[in-house]
């Protein structure tokens, strides 16, 4: 991030949360599960599927992780009761990965069992690099016991190609994204085009293996690149879906949907919306610029 952008984000962090909320709400369904259910219903009515995410990073205690797990169970129940075409995405640290790996594993098993009962699916999100290896390690354990679990890989990480090589040996269901965290150059590509090139390279590696992939991006270049791969390989529609974040590039979302490709929207909700919103601004400082201008009446 440039100095100006990081200054903008720092400025936004100084603002009252009520002001940030006015801008953040575009990207978050609301604070309660019911808000996410309403959004998922509206998406389903347009033929778009959803994945629900309970905003629960920075979990520090076993009790907090237990509460997050309970909320995940409530999400699965609500999806079932409302007959939604939606699944669940989980950040591993929200279920305790940073506290105790075995505890995380136990929580995930409970959630996956419940999801199985409802004939539903759970995607394990990928967080920052201290958790990459353990997330993959525990995902593989879970995948050997459950067929309703998938993982996320990040094309900015140099290790991803070799992770796919390993994961391709099992029947892995992937989401491929660029990666949202700030990582050191030793382990991550920093150049925008290198991240894109690696994305398309890894996407082909996954598709050529016959694995299912969620193509998670709003980048026109990558959407076009993915569409070309899909067309050239005459890829069946049951082998891929596009994925985007709630509130981002809705015109592109609708076009992909109109063109007959499956598209899933990531719908975050919860009381911990602030950290998520600040991370979105770090990712896209245009949002921070917009807030700063409005607050300072520069428009
Ligand atoms: C469904 C889904 C799930 C994801 N899960 C993970 C995960 O588990 N782990 C992880 O590290 N990352 C995850 N990400 C984030 C991802 O890694 C990228 O950081 C993010 O998608 C931006 O990259 P991009 O490919 O859209 O390209 P960019 O070049 O960053 O974006 C293209 C354009 O889209 C718009 N845009 C992109 N992002 C935003 C935003 N946040 N707010 C407003 N506008 C935006 C901007 O106009 C931008 O110019 C996920 C993304 C999606 C879509």
XYZ file of C-alpha atoms and ligand atoms in Angstrom:
352
model
C 0.000 0.000 0.000
C 1.326 3.488 -0.814
C 2.064 6.009 1.931
C -0.996 8.069 0.932
C -3.232 5.012 1.097
C -1.958 3.878 4.470
C -2.381 7.462 5.747
C -5.982 7.392 4.506
C -6.692 4.111 6.254
C -5.095 5.483 9.461
C -7.334 8.540 9.136
C -10.451 6.385 8.754
C -9.431 4.409 11.861
C -9.627 7.686 13.834
C -13.260 8.242 12.841
C -16.153 7.252 15.108
C -17.364 3.711 14.329
C -20.820 5.128 13.536
C -19.318 7.063 10.601
C -17.343 4.063 9.328
C -20.511 1.988 9.605
C -22.359 4.172 7.080
C -19.792 3.132 4.456
C -19.116 -0.388 5.727
C -22.725 -1.497 5.515
C -22.518 -1.878 1.736
C -20.145 -4.813 2.271
C -21.840 -6.460 5.270
C -25.295 -8.010 5.438
C -25.859 -6.718 8.963
C -25.091 -7.620 12.566
C -27.472 -10.578 12.902
C -27.955 -13.942 11.247
C -31.410 -12.852 10.120
C -29.807 -10.021 8.098
C -27.607 -12.532 6.263
C -30.589 -14.800 5.613
C -32.496 -11.903 4.007
C -29.523 -11.062 1.759
C -29.051 -14.729 0.760
C -32.763 -14.968 -0.094
C -32.553 -11.864 -2.284
C -29.511 -13.305 -4.070
C -31.212 -16.681 -4.552
C -34.202 -14.908 -6.112
C -31.774 -13.606 -8.784
C -30.367 -17.093 -9.364
C -27.194 -16.313 -7.389
C -26.003 -18.646 -4.616
C -24.335 -17.556 -1.386
C -21.800 -18.478 1.230
C -22.378 -17.062 4.707
C -19.532 -15.939 6.928
C -19.753 -15.147 10.635
C -17.385 -12.244 11.259
C -15.272 -13.624 14.073
C -11.566 -13.069 13.636
C -9.220 -12.253 16.555
C -10.629 -14.965 18.756
C -8.512 -15.171 21.926
C -10.271 -17.676 24.165
C -11.750 -21.165 23.961
C -15.082 -19.704 25.122
C -15.164 -17.255 22.206
C -14.326 -20.039 19.759
C -17.097 -22.199 21.252
C -19.570 -19.345 20.756
C -18.437 -18.959 17.122
C -18.939 -22.683 16.557
C -22.467 -22.439 18.002
C -23.198 -19.570 15.620
C -21.934 -21.706 12.691
C -24.399 -24.418 13.731
C -27.185 -21.808 13.845
C -26.224 -20.661 10.338
C -26.497 -24.200 8.955
C -29.878 -24.662 10.634
C -31.171 -21.321 9.305
C -30.009 -22.132 5.751
C -31.891 -25.413 5.963
C -35.057 -23.933 7.497
C -35.178 -21.169 4.896
C -34.383 -23.591 2.054
C -31.568 -21.362 0.849
C -29.025 -22.223 -1.796
C -26.120 -21.279 0.430
C -23.214 -22.806 2.298
C -20.893 -21.710 5.083
C -17.381 -20.228 5.043
C -15.261 -20.417 8.191
C -12.053 -18.647 9.199
C -9.997 -21.306 11.006
C -8.872 -18.944 13.786
C -12.506 -18.146 14.571
C -12.931 -21.798 15.633
C -9.715 -21.829 17.636
C -6.831 -22.699 15.250
C -4.531 -20.120 16.904
C -5.420 -21.343 20.416
C -5.273 -25.118 20.102
C -5.178 -26.999 16.793
C -6.843 -30.114 18.152
C -9.643 -27.967 19.576
C -10.111 -26.371 16.152
C -10.228 -29.859 14.612
C -12.883 -30.976 17.097
C -14.993 -27.851 16.416
C -14.708 -28.315 12.660
C -15.764 -31.938 12.926
C -18.868 -30.928 14.835
C -19.758 -28.298 12.228
C -19.086 -30.683 9.319
C -21.212 -33.409 10.865
C -24.110 -30.973 11.225
C -23.563 -29.714 7.661
C -23.643 -33.318 6.454
C -26.993 -33.850 8.176
C -28.338 -30.879 6.232
C -26.600 -32.021 3.037
C -24.549 -28.833 3.084
C -20.942 -27.823 2.501
C -18.334 -25.882 4.482
C -15.438 -23.922 3.017
C -12.334 -23.349 5.164
C -11.117 -19.812 4.416
C -7.378 -19.131 4.245
C -5.951 -16.556 6.633
C -2.457 -15.064 6.890
C 0.746 -17.053 6.406
C 1.367 -18.156 10.024
C -1.713 -20.369 9.528
C -1.200 -21.642 5.959
C 0.568 -24.905 6.811
C -1.662 -25.804 9.764
C -4.825 -24.952 7.814
C -3.768 -27.310 5.009
C -2.643 -29.999 7.470
C -5.984 -30.004 9.320
C -7.983 -29.615 6.138
C -6.403 -32.847 4.840
C -7.373 -34.620 8.067
C -10.941 -33.360 7.775
C -11.114 -34.210 4.098
C -10.172 -37.811 4.816
C -13.311 -38.044 6.982
C -15.764 -35.707 5.228
C -16.689 -35.103 1.589
C -18.456 -31.792 2.291
C -15.425 -29.617 3.002
C -13.303 -27.375 0.767
C -10.265 -25.116 1.138
C -9.036 -21.732 -0.112
C -5.641 -21.084 -1.710
C -4.031 -17.704 -2.432
C -2.211 -17.018 -5.696
C 0.058 -14.376 -4.117
C 1.836 -17.074 -2.097
C 4.893 -18.589 -3.774
C 4.128 -21.970 -2.160
C 0.651 -22.302 -3.700
C 1.687 -24.185 -6.839
C 3.339 -26.882 -4.733
C 0.371 -26.928 -2.302
C -1.911 -27.628 -5.265
C 0.415 -30.408 -6.392
C -0.099 -32.076 -3.000
C -3.813 -31.326 -2.678
C -4.506 -32.527 -6.224
C -3.694 -36.062 -5.035
C -6.909 -36.051 -3.019
C -10.349 -35.046 -4.222
C -9.971 -31.402 -3.175
C -12.632 -28.739 -3.683
C -10.850 -25.387 -4.048
C -11.589 -21.694 -3.866
C -8.797 -19.767 -5.565
C -8.264 -16.098 -4.665
C -5.356 -13.647 -4.842
C -5.018 -13.319 -1.067
C -5.930 -10.353 1.102
C -3.256 -10.160 3.821
C -0.019 -8.174 3.765
C 2.737 -10.774 3.399
C 6.557 -10.459 3.125
C 8.205 -10.627 -0.293
C 10.170 -13.788 0.639
C 6.959 -15.781 0.595
C 4.589 -13.756 -1.576
C 4.572 -12.196 -5.032
C 4.238 -8.432 -4.675
C 3.907 -7.506 -8.319
C 0.242 -7.318 -9.391
C 0.873 -9.037 -12.742
C 2.889 -11.858 -11.129
C -0.041 -12.528 -8.758
C -2.371 -12.642 -11.774
C -0.022 -14.891 -13.764
C 0.252 -17.289 -10.848
C -3.550 -17.236 -10.451
C -4.130 -18.409 -14.013
C -1.282 -20.940 -13.821
C -2.683 -22.482 -10.622
C -6.246 -22.328 -11.951
C -5.168 -24.453 -14.955
C -3.321 -26.834 -12.609
C -6.555 -27.333 -10.628
C -8.862 -27.603 -13.637
C -6.542 -29.996 -15.515
C -6.696 -32.251 -12.465
C -10.487 -32.436 -12.783
C -11.017 -30.740 -9.390
C -13.894 -28.390 -8.576
C -12.915 -24.728 -8.247
C -14.506 -21.528 -6.984
C -12.953 -18.746 -9.073
C -12.963 -15.929 -6.504
C -12.064 -12.592 -8.055
C -13.459 -9.235 -9.190
C -10.513 -8.617 -11.486
C -11.781 -8.350 -15.107
C -8.419 -9.646 -16.343
C -8.773 -12.842 -14.291
C -12.473 -13.283 -15.060
C -11.658 -13.029 -18.795
C -8.689 -15.381 -18.381
C -10.817 -17.918 -16.512
C -13.593 -17.696 -19.123
C -11.045 -18.391 -21.844
C -9.745 -21.483 -20.018
C -13.331 -22.671 -19.450
C -14.172 -22.185 -23.136
C -10.989 -23.757 -24.500
C -11.395 -26.840 -22.340
C -15.158 -26.994 -22.844
C -15.333 -27.300 -19.062
C -18.554 -28.702 -17.633
C -20.589 -26.292 -15.498
C -20.458 -28.714 -12.568
C -16.681 -28.224 -12.361
C -16.506 -24.533 -11.442
C -18.294 -21.487 -10.100
C -17.379 -17.813 -9.873
C -17.307 -16.182 -6.448
C -17.419 -12.533 -5.409
C -17.765 -10.497 -2.218
C -21.076 -8.952 -1.193
C -21.360 -5.331 -2.369
C -18.403 -5.473 -4.795
C -18.691 -5.041 -8.609
C -22.340 -5.996 -8.838
C -22.509 -5.265 -12.585
C -19.809 -7.865 -13.245
C -21.621 -10.261 -10.889
C -24.875 -9.839 -12.813
C -23.158 -10.259 -16.165
C -21.515 -13.538 -15.113
C -24.917 -14.696 -13.843
C -26.712 -13.636 -17.051
C -24.113 -15.449 -19.149
C -25.147 -18.665 -17.446
C -22.206 -19.311 -15.120
C -22.839 -20.268 -11.518
C -21.926 -17.418 -9.183
C -21.684 -17.426 -5.394
C -21.580 -14.324 -3.212
C -19.654 -14.238 0.062
C -22.023 -12.683 2.598
C -20.365 -11.637 5.866
C -22.413 -10.633 8.884
C -21.890 -10.137 12.579
C -21.111 -7.721 15.339
C -17.371 -7.802 14.518
C -17.860 -5.893 11.274
C -15.289 -3.196 12.087
C -12.080 -5.266 11.619
C -13.488 -6.751 8.396
C -14.303 -3.289 7.031
C -10.887 -1.876 7.833
C -9.303 -4.851 6.036
C -11.546 -4.187 2.997
C -10.259 -0.585 3.002
C -6.661 -1.719 3.202
C -7.429 -3.887 0.194
C -9.195 -1.149 -1.684
C -8.067 2.275 -0.418
C -10.563 3.904 -2.804
C -13.143 3.209 -0.092
C -10.989 4.969 2.500
C -10.507 7.879 0.074
C -14.264 8.104 -0.419
C -14.868 8.222 3.344
C -12.092 10.741 3.935
C -13.418 13.037 1.171
C -16.981 12.903 2.460
C -15.933 13.568 6.038
C -13.667 16.426 5.012
C -16.261 17.580 2.424
C -13.658 17.523 -0.380
C -16.112 16.328 -3.040
C -15.628 -15.074 -2.477
C -14.310 -14.593 -2.009
C -13.704 -15.214 -0.939
C -12.447 -14.819 -0.500
N -11.826 -15.523 0.494
C -10.559 -15.193 0.836
C -9.812 -15.976 1.753
O -10.277 -17.001 2.283
N -8.555 -15.586 2.051
C -7.976 -14.479 1.486
O -6.813 -14.185 1.773
N -8.672 -13.708 0.629
C -9.931 -14.028 0.284
N -10.604 -13.261 -0.627
C -10.049 -11.943 -1.042
C -9.125 -12.072 -2.233
O -7.957 -12.735 -1.847
C -8.732 -10.693 -2.782
O -8.066 -9.984 -1.813
C -9.896 -9.857 -3.274
O -10.833 -10.646 -3.942
C -9.403 -8.778 -4.234
O -8.760 -9.349 -5.340
P -9.398 -9.401 -6.803
O -8.999 -10.667 -7.430
O -10.855 -9.144 -6.722
O -8.639 -8.292 -7.624
P -8.445 -6.729 -7.389
O -7.546 -6.277 -8.480
O -8.018 -6.459 -5.991
O -9.883 -6.140 -7.582
C -10.430 -5.823 -8.833
C -11.407 -4.671 -8.610
O -12.495 -5.120 -7.799
C -12.866 -4.131 -6.838
N -12.637 -4.671 -5.498
C -11.884 -5.733 -5.190
N -11.944 -5.990 -3.878
C -12.727 -5.029 -3.349
C -13.177 -4.755 -2.045
N -12.817 -5.493 -1.023
N -13.996 -3.709 -1.854
C -14.381 -2.940 -2.888
N -13.986 -3.170 -4.156
C -13.175 -4.183 -4.387
C -12.028 -2.915 -7.122
O -12.752 -2.088 -8.004
C -10.813 -3.480 -7.827
O -10.228 -2.562 -8.673
C -11.827 -13.693 -1.117
C -12.426 -13.064 -2.196
C -13.643 -13.517 -2.657
C -14.246 -12.846 -3.850
